[in-house]
mmCIF file of C-alpha atoms and ligand atoms in Angstrom:
data_model
loop_
_atom_site.group_PDB
_atom_site.id
_atom_site.type_symbol
_atom_site.label_atom_id
_atom_site.label_comp_id
_atom_site.label_asym_id
_atom_site.label_seq_id
_atom_site.Cartn_x
_atom_site.Cartn_y
_atom_site.Cartn_z
ATOM 1 C CA MET I 226 4.088 -18.694 15.521
ATOM 2 C CA ASP I 227 4.586 -20.308 12.134
ATOM 3 C CA THR I 228 1.904 -21.096 9.577
ATOM 4 C CA PRO I 229 1.520 -24.846 10.423
ATOM 5 C CA SER I 230 0.814 -24.099 14.119
ATOM 6 C CA LEU I 231 -1.497 -21.217 13.231
ATOM 7 C CA LEU I 232 -3.660 -23.663 11.259
ATOM 8 C CA HIS I 233 -4.874 -24.849 14.697
ATOM 9 C CA HIS I 234 -5.562 -21.372 16.016
ATOM 10 C CA PRO I 235 -9.290 -21.163 16.864
ATOM 11 C CA GLY I 236 -9.536 -17.458 15.990
ATOM 12 C CA ILE I 237 -8.026 -17.958 12.559
ATOM 13 C CA GLN I 238 -10.199 -21.039 12.009
ATOM 14 C CA ARG I 239 -13.282 -18.986 12.822
ATOM 15 C CA ALA I 240 -12.196 -16.187 10.490
ATOM 16 C CA ALA I 241 -11.578 -18.717 7.689
ATOM 17 C CA ALA I 242 -15.052 -20.179 8.195
ATOM 18 C CA MET I 243 -16.460 -16.675 7.855
ATOM 19 C CA LEU I 244 -14.570 -16.125 4.591
ATOM 20 C CA LYS I 245 -16.065 -19.371 3.270
ATOM 21 C CA LYS I 246 -19.531 -18.008 4.055
ATOM 22 C CA GLY I 247 -18.953 -14.823 2.068
ATOM 23 C CA LYS I 248 -18.150 -12.572 5.041
ATOM 24 C CA VAL I 249 -15.339 -9.985 5.047
ATOM 25 C CA VAL I 250 -12.371 -10.294 7.380
ATOM 26 C CA ALA I 251 -9.469 -7.891 7.994
ATOM 27 C CA PHE I 252 -6.111 -9.608 8.474
ATOM 28 C CA PRO I 253 -2.411 -8.754 8.705
ATOM 29 C CA THR I 254 -0.015 -9.251 5.802
ATOM 30 C CA GLU I 255 3.667 -8.369 5.608
ATOM 31 C CA THR I 256 2.810 -5.102 3.773
ATOM 32 C CA VAL I 257 -0.340 -3.607 5.336
ATOM 33 C CA TYR I 258 -3.607 -5.006 6.752
ATOM 34 C CA GLY I 259 -5.941 -6.336 4.078
ATOM 35 C CA LEU I 260 -9.740 -6.569 3.986
ATOM 36 C CA GLY I 261 -10.411 -10.018 2.577
ATOM 37 C CA GLY I 262 -13.393 -11.663 0.955
ATOM 38 C CA ASP I 263 -13.882 -14.758 -1.221
ATOM 39 C CA ALA I 264 -12.839 -13.632 -4.733
ATOM 40 C CA THR I 265 -15.333 -16.107 -6.233
ATOM 41 C CA SER I 266 -18.314 -14.711 -4.298
ATOM 42 C CA GLU I 267 -20.149 -11.686 -5.643
ATOM 43 C CA LYS I 268 -21.645 -10.967 -2.260
ATOM 44 C CA ALA I 269 -18.244 -10.932 -0.532
ATOM 45 C CA VAL I 270 -16.668 -8.736 -3.177
ATOM 46 C CA ASP I 271 -19.585 -6.275 -3.009
ATOM 47 C CA SER I 272 -19.144 -6.092 0.770
ATOM 48 C CA ILE I 273 -15.454 -5.171 0.407
ATOM 49 C CA PHE I 274 -16.217 -2.250 -1.893
ATOM 50 C CA GLU I 275 -19.034 -1.131 0.369
ATOM 51 C CA ALA I 276 -17.058 -1.314 3.625
ATOM 52 C CA LYS I 277 -14.169 0.715 2.203
ATOM 53 C CA GLY I 278 -16.233 3.120 0.132
ATOM 54 C CA ARG I 279 -13.953 2.090 -2.721
ATOM 55 C CA PRO I 280 -14.749 3.291 -6.253
ATOM 56 C CA SER I 281 -15.975 0.384 -8.398
ATOM 57 C CA ASP I 282 -13.404 0.918 -11.141
ATOM 58 C CA ASN I 283 -10.461 0.280 -8.809
ATOM 59 C CA PRO I 284 -9.703 -3.471 -8.991
ATOM 60 C CA LEU I 285 -8.700 -5.714 -6.082
ATOM 61 C CA ILE I 286 -5.637 -7.907 -5.658
ATOM 62 C CA VAL I 287 -6.378 -11.617 -5.225
ATOM 63 C CA HIS I 288 -4.377 -13.374 -2.485
ATOM 64 C CA ILE I 289 -3.446 -17.043 -2.616
ATOM 65 C CA ALA I 290 -1.573 -19.475 -0.357
ATOM 66 C CA ASP I 291 -0.700 -22.002 -3.016
ATOM 67 C CA THR I 292 0.325 -21.534 -6.662
ATOM 68 C CA ASP I 293 -2.113 -24.347 -7.616
ATOM 69 C CA GLN I 294 -4.876 -21.828 -6.950
ATOM 70 C CA MET I 295 -3.703 -19.850 -9.975
ATOM 71 C CA LYS I 296 -5.058 -22.379 -12.466
ATOM 72 C CA SER I 297 -8.605 -21.089 -12.387
ATOM 73 C CA LEU I 298 -7.661 -17.448 -11.844
ATOM 74 C CA VAL I 299 -5.367 -16.819 -14.785
ATOM 75 C CA ARG I 300 -5.397 -17.883 -18.428
ATOM 76 C CA GLU I 301 -1.662 -18.474 -18.507
ATOM 77 C CA VAL I 302 1.512 -17.671 -16.643
ATOM 78 C CA PRO I 303 4.341 -16.537 -18.940
ATOM 79 C CA PRO I 304 7.837 -17.915 -18.224
ATOM 80 C CA ILE I 305 8.954 -14.668 -16.571
ATOM 81 C CA GLY I 306 5.934 -14.973 -14.270
ATOM 82 C CA LYS I 307 7.189 -18.344 -13.037
ATOM 83 C CA LYS I 308 10.645 -16.867 -12.520
ATOM 84 C CA LEU I 309 9.246 -13.974 -10.495
ATOM 85 C CA MET I 310 7.004 -16.245 -8.410
ATOM 86 C CA ASN I 311 9.962 -18.494 -7.583
ATOM 87 C CA ARG I 312 12.087 -15.569 -6.572
ATOM 88 C CA PHE I 313 9.619 -13.290 -4.736
ATOM 89 C CA TRP I 314 6.649 -15.364 -3.511
ATOM 90 C CA PRO I 315 5.558 -15.408 -0.832
ATOM 91 C CA GLY I 316 6.281 -11.701 -0.746
ATOM 92 C CA PRO I 317 5.194 -8.139 -1.585
ATOM 93 C CA LEU I 318 4.943 -8.528 -5.368
ATOM 94 C CA THR I 319 1.598 -8.450 -7.193
ATOM 95 C CA LEU I 320 1.629 -9.839 -10.711
ATOM 96 C CA ILE I 321 -0.918 -8.642 -13.275
ATOM 97 C CA LEU I 322 -1.800 -11.572 -15.523
ATOM 98 C CA PRO I 323 -4.394 -12.449 -18.185
ATOM 99 C CA GLN I 324 -7.609 -13.288 -16.353
ATOM 100 C CA GLY I 325 -9.092 -16.778 -16.063
ATOM 101 C CA ASP I 326 -12.759 -17.612 -15.572
ATOM 102 C CA ARG I 327 -13.256 -18.008 -11.831
ATOM 103 C CA VAL I 328 -12.930 -14.404 -10.691
ATOM 104 C CA VAL I 329 -16.112 -12.366 -10.281
ATOM 105 C CA PRO I 330 -16.047 -9.387 -12.682
ATOM 106 C CA ARG I 331 -16.110 -6.731 -9.969
ATOM 107 C CA VAL I 332 -12.758 -7.921 -8.555
ATOM 108 C CA THR I 333 -10.985 -6.833 -11.715
ATOM 109 C CA ALA I 334 -13.240 -3.853 -12.404
ATOM 110 C CA GLY I 335 -14.102 -5.263 -15.818
ATOM 111 C CA LEU I 336 -10.451 -5.498 -16.971
ATOM 112 C CA ASP I 337 -9.269 -8.654 -18.749
ATOM 113 C CA THR I 338 -6.354 -8.995 -16.340
ATOM 114 C CA VAL I 339 -6.159 -9.952 -12.677
ATOM 115 C CA GLY I 340 -3.665 -8.990 -9.963
ATOM 116 C CA ILE I 341 -2.404 -11.886 -7.801
ATOM 117 C CA ARG I 342 0.011 -12.246 -4.930
ATOM 118 C CA MET I 343 1.044 -14.644 -2.175
ATOM 119 C CA PRO I 344 1.583 -12.720 1.071
ATOM 120 C CA ASP I 345 4.561 -13.505 3.289
ATOM 121 C CA HIS I 346 2.857 -13.478 6.666
ATOM 122 C CA PRO I 347 2.143 -16.577 8.783
ATOM 123 C CA VAL I 348 -1.336 -15.384 9.812
ATOM 124 C CA ALA I 349 -2.328 -14.456 6.271
ATOM 125 C CA LEU I 350 -1.042 -17.764 4.890
ATOM 126 C CA ALA I 351 -2.810 -19.811 7.584
ATOM 127 C CA LEU I 352 -6.056 -17.926 6.971
ATOM 128 C CA LEU I 353 -5.810 -18.402 3.194
ATOM 129 C CA LYS I 354 -4.991 -22.102 3.521
ATOM 130 C CA LEU I 355 -7.908 -22.730 5.878
ATOM 131 C CA ALA I 356 -10.345 -20.709 3.765
ATOM 132 C CA GLY I 357 -9.297 -22.683 0.668
ATOM 133 C CA VAL I 358 -10.578 -19.979 -1.682
ATOM 134 C CA PRO I 359 -8.700 -17.161 -3.432
ATOM 135 C CA VAL I 360 -9.193 -14.047 -1.315
ATOM 136 C CA ALA I 361 -9.641 -10.590 -2.834
ATOM 137 C CA ALA I 362 -8.121 -8.109 -0.411
ATOM 138 C CA PRO I 363 -7.466 -4.392 -0.785
ATOM 139 C CA SER I 364 -5.897 -2.486 2.088
ATOM 140 C CA ALA I 365 -8.229 -2.449 5.112
ATOM 141 C CA ASN I 366 -8.705 1.321 5.326
ATOM 142 C CA LEU I 367 -11.459 3.682 4.266
ATOM 143 C CA SER I 368 -10.844 4.594 0.649
ATOM 144 C CA GLY I 369 -8.496 7.585 0.396
ATOM 145 C CA LYS I 370 -7.047 7.236 3.901
ATOM 146 C CA PRO I 371 -3.538 5.978 4.705
ATOM 147 C CA SER I 372 -3.306 2.189 4.640
ATOM 148 C CA PRO I 373 -3.425 0.415 8.026
ATOM 149 C CA THR I 374 -0.203 -0.956 9.480
ATOM 150 C CA LYS I 375 -1.760 -1.838 12.858
ATOM 151 C CA ALA I 376 -5.051 -3.452 13.863
ATOM 152 C CA THR I 377 -6.015 -0.222 15.670
ATOM 153 C CA HIS I 378 -5.884 1.630 12.322
ATOM 154 C CA VAL I 379 -8.308 -0.886 10.819
ATOM 155 C CA TRP I 380 -10.601 -0.565 13.799
ATOM 156 C CA HIS I 381 -10.517 3.220 13.582
ATOM 157 C CA ASP I 382 -11.629 3.174 9.936
ATOM 158 C CA LEU I 383 -13.828 0.093 9.644
ATOM 159 C CA ALA I 384 -15.388 -0.803 13.031
ATOM 160 C CA GLY I 385 -19.011 -1.727 12.402
ATOM 161 C CA ARG I 386 -18.397 -2.149 8.670
ATOM 162 C CA ILE I 387 -16.624 -5.530 8.646
ATOM 163 C CA ASP I 388 -17.345 -8.984 10.067
ATOM 164 C CA ALA I 389 -14.008 -9.704 11.786
ATOM 165 C CA LEU I 390 -10.516 -8.381 12.405
ATOM 166 C CA ILE I 391 -7.459 -10.497 13.196
ATOM 167 C CA ASP I 392 -4.880 -8.561 15.219
ATOM 168 C CA GLY I 393 -1.420 -9.749 14.226
ATOM 169 C CA GLY I 394 0.528 -6.760 15.526
ATOM 170 C CA ALA I 395 2.306 -4.205 13.366
ATOM 171 C CA THR I 396 2.974 -5.181 9.757
ATOM 172 C CA GLY I 397 6.576 -5.467 8.562
ATOM 173 C CA VAL I 398 7.103 -3.670 5.255
ATOM 174 C CA GLY I 399 4.658 -0.849 5.901
ATOM 175 C CA VAL I 400 3.896 0.057 2.272
ATOM 176 C CA GLU I 401 1.802 -1.994 -0.146
ATOM 177 C CA SER I 402 3.030 -4.579 -2.618
ATOM 178 C CA THR I 403 4.841 -3.709 -5.817
ATOM 179 C CA VAL I 404 2.459 -4.094 -8.775
ATOM 180 C CA LEU I 405 4.059 -5.433 -11.960
ATOM 181 C CA ASP I 406 2.076 -5.959 -15.158
ATOM 182 C CA ILE I 407 3.376 -8.987 -17.046
ATOM 183 C CA SER I 408 0.262 -9.515 -19.159
ATOM 184 C CA GLY I 409 1.854 -7.894 -22.216
ATOM 185 C CA GLU I 410 5.106 -8.137 -24.157
ATOM 186 C CA ILE I 411 7.173 -5.997 -21.779
ATOM 187 C CA PRO I 412 6.869 -6.002 -17.969
ATOM 188 C CA VAL I 413 5.581 -2.654 -16.692
ATOM 189 C CA LEU I 414 5.912 -1.395 -13.135
ATOM 190 C CA LEU I 415 2.542 0.050 -12.112
ATOM 191 C CA ARG I 416 3.213 0.689 -8.434
ATOM 192 C CA PRO I 417 6.507 0.635 -6.537
ATOM 193 C CA GLY I 418 6.267 -1.214 -3.213
ATOM 194 C CA GLY I 419 7.964 -3.705 -0.948
ATOM 195 C CA ILE I 420 10.015 -5.213 -3.794
ATOM 196 C CA THR I 421 12.257 -2.525 -5.272
ATOM 197 C CA ARG I 422 12.806 -1.849 -8.956
ATOM 198 C CA THR I 423 16.449 -2.919 -8.588
ATOM 199 C CA MET I 424 15.368 -6.277 -7.138
ATOM 200 C CA LEU I 425 13.047 -6.822 -10.125
ATOM 201 C CA GLU I 426 15.679 -5.765 -12.620
ATOM 202 C CA GLU I 427 18.134 -8.256 -11.149
ATOM 203 C CA VAL I 428 15.742 -10.950 -12.385
ATOM 204 C CA LEU I 429 14.260 -9.335 -15.489
ATOM 205 C CA GLY I 430 16.813 -6.879 -16.802
ATOM 206 C CA PRO I 431 15.652 -3.301 -17.459
ATOM 207 C CA ILE I 432 11.898 -2.794 -16.930
ATOM 208 C CA GLN I 433 9.559 0.004 -17.898
ATOM 209 C CA ALA I 434 7.751 2.132 -15.362
ATOM 210 C CA ASP I 435 4.289 3.367 -16.165
ATOM 211 C CA GLN I 436 4.544 7.055 -17.126
ATOM 212 C CA ASN I 437 1.593 7.869 -14.978
ATOM 213 C CA MET I 438 2.892 6.155 -11.877
ATOM 214 C CA GLU I 439 3.707 9.341 -10.003
ATOM 215 C CA GLN I 440 0.768 11.524 -10.896
ATOM 216 C CA PRO I 441 -3.005 11.411 -10.710
ATOM 217 C CA VAL I 442 -4.308 10.880 -14.240
ATOM 218 C CA ILE I 443 -7.556 10.371 -16.093
ATOM 219 C CA SER I 444 -7.236 6.922 -17.675
ATOM 220 C CA PRO I 445 -4.339 5.133 -16.026
ATOM 221 C CA ARG I 446 -3.263 1.590 -16.712
ATOM 222 C CA SER I 447 -3.628 0.744 -13.047
ATOM 223 C CA PRO I 448 -7.003 2.190 -12.141
ATOM 224 C CA GLY I 449 -5.989 2.830 -8.531
ATOM 225 C CA MET I 450 -3.565 5.488 -9.715
ATOM 226 C CA LYS I 451 -6.118 8.155 -10.293
ATOM 227 C CA TYR I 452 -7.625 8.437 -6.850
ATOM 228 C CA ARG I 453 -6.861 10.634 -3.887
ATOM 229 C CA HIS I 454 -4.779 8.339 -1.753
ATOM 230 C CA TYR I 455 -3.160 8.040 1.634
ATOM 231 C CA ALA I 456 -4.075 11.629 2.379
ATOM 232 C CA PRO I 457 -4.248 13.103 5.879
ATOM 233 C CA ALA I 458 -7.156 15.461 6.553
ATOM 234 C CA GLY I 459 -4.832 18.501 6.612
ATOM 235 C CA LYS I 460 -3.251 20.105 3.575
ATOM 236 C CA MET I 461 0.081 18.457 2.877
ATOM 237 C CA TRP I 462 3.116 19.835 1.031
ATOM 238 C CA LEU I 463 5.955 17.651 -0.167
ATOM 239 C CA VAL I 464 9.350 19.292 -0.584
ATOM 240 C CA ILE I 465 11.835 17.750 -2.989
ATOM 241 C CA GLY I 466 15.556 18.487 -3.045
ATOM 242 C CA GLU I 467 18.753 17.832 -1.177
ATOM 243 C CA GLY I 468 20.751 18.825 1.886
ATOM 244 C CA MET I 469 20.456 22.261 3.419
ATOM 245 C CA GLU I 470 18.360 23.717 0.594
ATOM 246 C CA LEU I 471 15.706 21.088 1.206
ATOM 247 C CA LYS I 472 15.617 21.674 4.960
ATOM 248 C CA LYS I 473 15.431 25.455 4.541
ATOM 249 C CA LYS I 474 12.504 25.146 2.154
ATOM 250 C CA VAL I 475 10.670 22.808 4.532
ATOM 251 C CA GLN I 476 11.124 25.272 7.408
ATOM 252 C CA GLU I 477 10.115 28.205 5.191
ATOM 253 C CA LEU I 478 6.838 26.530 4.219
ATOM 254 C CA ALA I 479 6.165 25.600 7.831
ATOM 255 C CA ASP I 480 6.757 29.210 8.886
ATOM 256 C CA GLN I 481 4.406 30.412 6.171
ATOM 257 C CA GLY I 482 1.673 28.107 7.484
ATOM 258 C CA GLU I 483 2.258 29.315 11.029
ATOM 259 C CA LYS I 484 1.976 32.947 9.907
ATOM 260 C CA GLU I 485 -1.313 32.163 8.194
ATOM 261 C CA GLY I 486 -2.649 30.774 11.456
ATOM 262 C CA HIS I 487 -2.443 27.054 10.683
ATOM 263 C CA GLN I 488 -1.708 24.162 13.026
ATOM 264 C CA VAL I 489 1.600 23.172 11.481
ATOM 265 C CA ALA I 490 3.336 19.798 11.485
ATOM 266 C CA ILE I 491 6.587 18.758 9.841
ATOM 267 C CA MET I 492 7.297 15.205 8.770
ATOM 268 C CA THR I 493 10.953 14.217 8.748
ATOM 269 C CA THR I 494 13.360 11.529 9.960
ATOM 270 C CA GLU I 495 15.122 11.074 13.298
ATOM 271 C CA GLU I 496 18.423 12.345 11.941
ATOM 272 C CA HIS I 497 16.889 15.641 10.784
ATOM 273 C CA ARG I 498 14.349 16.233 13.522
ATOM 274 C CA ASP I 499 16.393 18.694 15.594
ATOM 275 C CA PHE I 500 16.788 21.030 12.663
ATOM 276 C CA TYR I 501 13.118 22.041 12.602
ATOM 277 C CA ARG I 502 10.808 24.291 14.581
ATOM 278 C CA ALA I 503 7.037 23.808 14.323
ATOM 279 C CA ARG I 504 4.115 22.963 16.586
ATOM 280 C CA TRP I 505 4.714 19.287 15.814
ATOM 281 C CA VAL I 506 7.807 17.687 14.295
ATOM 282 C CA LEU I 507 7.322 13.958 13.638
ATOM 283 C CA ALA I 508 10.065 11.552 12.629
ATOM 284 C CA CYS I 509 8.594 8.624 10.701
ATOM 285 C CA GLY I 510 11.821 6.579 10.754
ATOM 286 C CA LYS I 511 15.565 6.759 10.278
ATOM 287 C CA TYR I 512 16.938 8.320 7.107
ATOM 288 C CA ARG I 513 19.816 5.852 7.057
ATOM 289 C CA GLN I 514 17.375 2.935 7.268
ATOM 290 C CA PRO I 515 14.763 3.403 4.505
ATOM 291 C CA GLU I 516 12.876 0.303 5.674
ATOM 292 C CA THR I 517 12.050 2.085 8.959
ATOM 293 C CA VAL I 518 10.638 5.052 7.027
ATOM 294 C CA ALA I 519 8.419 2.716 4.972
ATOM 295 C CA GLN I 520 7.295 1.007 8.206
ATOM 296 C CA GLY I 521 6.448 4.272 9.962
ATOM 297 C CA LEU I 522 5.004 6.242 7.060
ATOM 298 C CA TYR I 523 1.275 5.506 7.385
ATOM 299 C CA GLU I 524 1.277 5.683 11.182
ATOM 300 C CA CYS I 525 2.847 9.135 10.837
ATOM 301 C CA LEU I 526 0.222 10.271 8.311
ATOM 302 C CA ARG I 527 -2.535 9.035 10.615
ATOM 303 C CA GLN I 528 -1.016 10.868 13.579
ATOM 304 C CA PHE I 529 -1.373 14.209 11.816
ATOM 305 C CA ASP I 530 -5.134 13.706 11.826
ATOM 306 C CA GLN I 531 -5.157 12.767 15.505
ATOM 307 C CA LEU I 532 -3.114 15.824 16.426
ATOM 308 C CA GLY I 533 -5.337 18.101 14.376
ATOM 309 C CA ALA I 534 -2.593 19.360 12.059
ATOM 310 C CA ASP I 535 -4.099 21.240 9.130
ATOM 311 C CA TRP I 536 -0.821 22.229 7.393
ATOM 312 C CA ILE I 537 1.736 19.464 6.976
ATOM 313 C CA VAL I 538 5.143 19.893 5.390
ATOM 314 C CA ALA I 539 6.910 16.654 4.473
ATOM 315 C CA GLU I 540 10.591 16.343 3.712
ATOM 316 C CA GLY I 541 11.100 14.410 0.465
ATOM 317 C CA PHE I 542 13.467 11.485 -0.175
ATOM 318 C CA PRO I 543 15.670 10.535 -3.120
ATOM 319 C CA PRO I 544 13.378 8.292 -5.228
ATOM 320 C CA VAL I 545 15.437 5.111 -5.187
ATOM 321 C CA GLY I 546 14.978 1.733 -3.480
ATOM 322 C CA LEU I 547 12.278 1.704 -0.794
ATOM 323 C CA PHE I 548 12.322 5.527 -0.745
ATOM 324 C CA HIS I 549 10.915 5.334 -4.297
ATOM 325 C CA SER I 550 7.853 3.569 -2.863
ATOM 326 C CA VAL I 551 7.633 6.057 0.007
ATOM 327 C CA MET I 552 7.800 9.019 -2.403
ATOM 328 C CA ASN I 553 5.099 7.470 -4.591
ATOM 329 C CA ARG I 554 2.768 7.506 -1.544
ATOM 330 C CA LEU I 555 3.830 10.980 -0.394
ATOM 331 C CA ILE I 556 3.195 12.520 -3.832
ATOM 332 C CA LYS I 557 -0.349 11.145 -3.696
ATOM 333 C CA ALA I 558 -0.866 12.157 -0.078
ATOM 334 C CA ALA I 559 0.183 15.696 -1.041
ATOM 335 C CA GLU I 560 -2.356 15.643 -3.888
ATOM 336 C CA GLY I 561 0.120 17.280 -6.232
ATOM 337 C CA ARG I 562 1.390 19.972 -3.805
ATOM 338 C CA VAL I 563 5.024 19.167 -4.602
ATOM 339 C CA VAL I 564 7.543 21.958 -4.092
ATOM 340 C CA HIS I 565 11.152 21.923 -5.395
ATOM 341 C CA SER I 566 13.773 23.464 -3.152
HETATM 342 P P1 AMP B 1916 -4.806 -1.912 -2.780
HETATM 343 O O1 AMP B 1916 -5.353 -3.284 -2.733
HETATM 344 O O2 AMP B 1916 -5.644 -0.910 -2.075
HETATM 345 O O3 AMP B 1916 -3.368 -1.916 -2.384
HETATM 346 O O4 AMP B 1916 -4.820 -1.492 -4.329
HETATM 347 C C1 AMP B 1916 -4.554 -2.450 -5.334
HETATM 348 C C2 AMP B 1916 -3.786 -1.821 -6.472
HETATM 349 O O5 AMP B 1916 -3.543 -2.775 -7.490
HETATM 350 C C3 AMP B 1916 -4.543 -0.673 -7.102
HETATM 351 O O6 AMP B 1916 -3.656 0.366 -7.430
HETATM 352 C C4 AMP B 1916 -5.132 -1.326 -8.342
HETATM 353 O O7 AMP B 1916 -5.403 -0.403 -9.349
HETATM 354 C C5 AMP B 1916 -4.019 -2.299 -8.732
HETATM 355 N N1 AMP B 1916 -4.560 -3.416 -9.529
HETATM 356 C C6 AMP B 1916 -5.276 -4.468 -9.085
HETATM 357 N N2 AMP B 1916 -5.660 -5.265 -10.117
HETATM 358 C C7 AMP B 1916 -5.177 -4.693 -11.240
HETATM 359 C C8 AMP B 1916 -5.239 -5.027 -12.624
HETATM 360 N N3 AMP B 1916 -5.885 -6.104 -13.061
HETATM 361 N N4 AMP B 1916 -4.630 -4.188 -13.500
HETATM 362 C C9 AMP B 1916 -3.966 -3.101 -13.078
HETATM 363 N N5 AMP B 1916 -3.880 -2.735 -11.785
HETATM 364 C C10 AMP B 1916 -4.478 -3.507 -10.865
HETATM 365 MG MG1 MG B 1917 -5.341 0.660 -0.784
#
């Protein structure tokens, strides 16, 4: 269904009424499921942090359905901001802009900037339009866990902790939005996501990437960078390299885990699956179609927990295009256990 017809959907109307009352509602977007609350309500924003167990210094992205809503949220939109909004909104691009006066301080974790995006999902847009308020929405998972790409993932993590959940089926992109800071002189990429660096550079020319983007650090520019993220319960290793060398190293690490008595799982793609031997070999997508890997990534990471794998070896990808975003998540999921083949 499209957004105009969904405006009449009783479930979405009810969820929007709840948002207006300061309640928190999980809903699908084109990236992952979000846990939304009125960004102008302290009570709602507190509830989001509480439900997720999210550290207070990790700011939230504010979601809008209409660029008119930006007036009270940001001090100003630079010309490149307008260009980016025209080109990529609605879509998986979050813009960091100088903060206006209507956002409650906790949304931005005390920073003087605010992250804003317009999601490209009919349910999300209908919900936002009906609610009529800017909606702060981090991913709808428990803090530290893989982001939810299906309603069942949200339910698994947050049942009993949230007021409502809208099931809109599996999300499309599968990884979170790209975060681009345009509050300063030069645009800086803080998190790779659904919009690739190449797509941004087609509009902006060469952009800078934050040096700390790939590793956990103490005082990052994007506060979310420093936390344990996306991690399965088991110990995960990420192997970087190419061709046969890469595959051999993956198998070698898996064998080592097996020898040490671990429940071993390998994460790979459909094309490479038959190469490996381990208790579990999961393909998260097709190597030749990076968008399928992005779509399947979090489901795969969640499956390792369900299976009870306590030693996971993941095959790395060349860090370009959507694979760049996938690798960014895998490096964090592996908590620094990155091995070069
Ligand atoms: P999530 O909503 O869970 O996808 O996480 C939102 C991401 O956006 C986190 O990495 C935040 O640190 C980042 N973010 C949100 N607002 C800002 C901001 N004002 N400045 C820098 N990073 C931000
Ligand atoms: Mg998140």
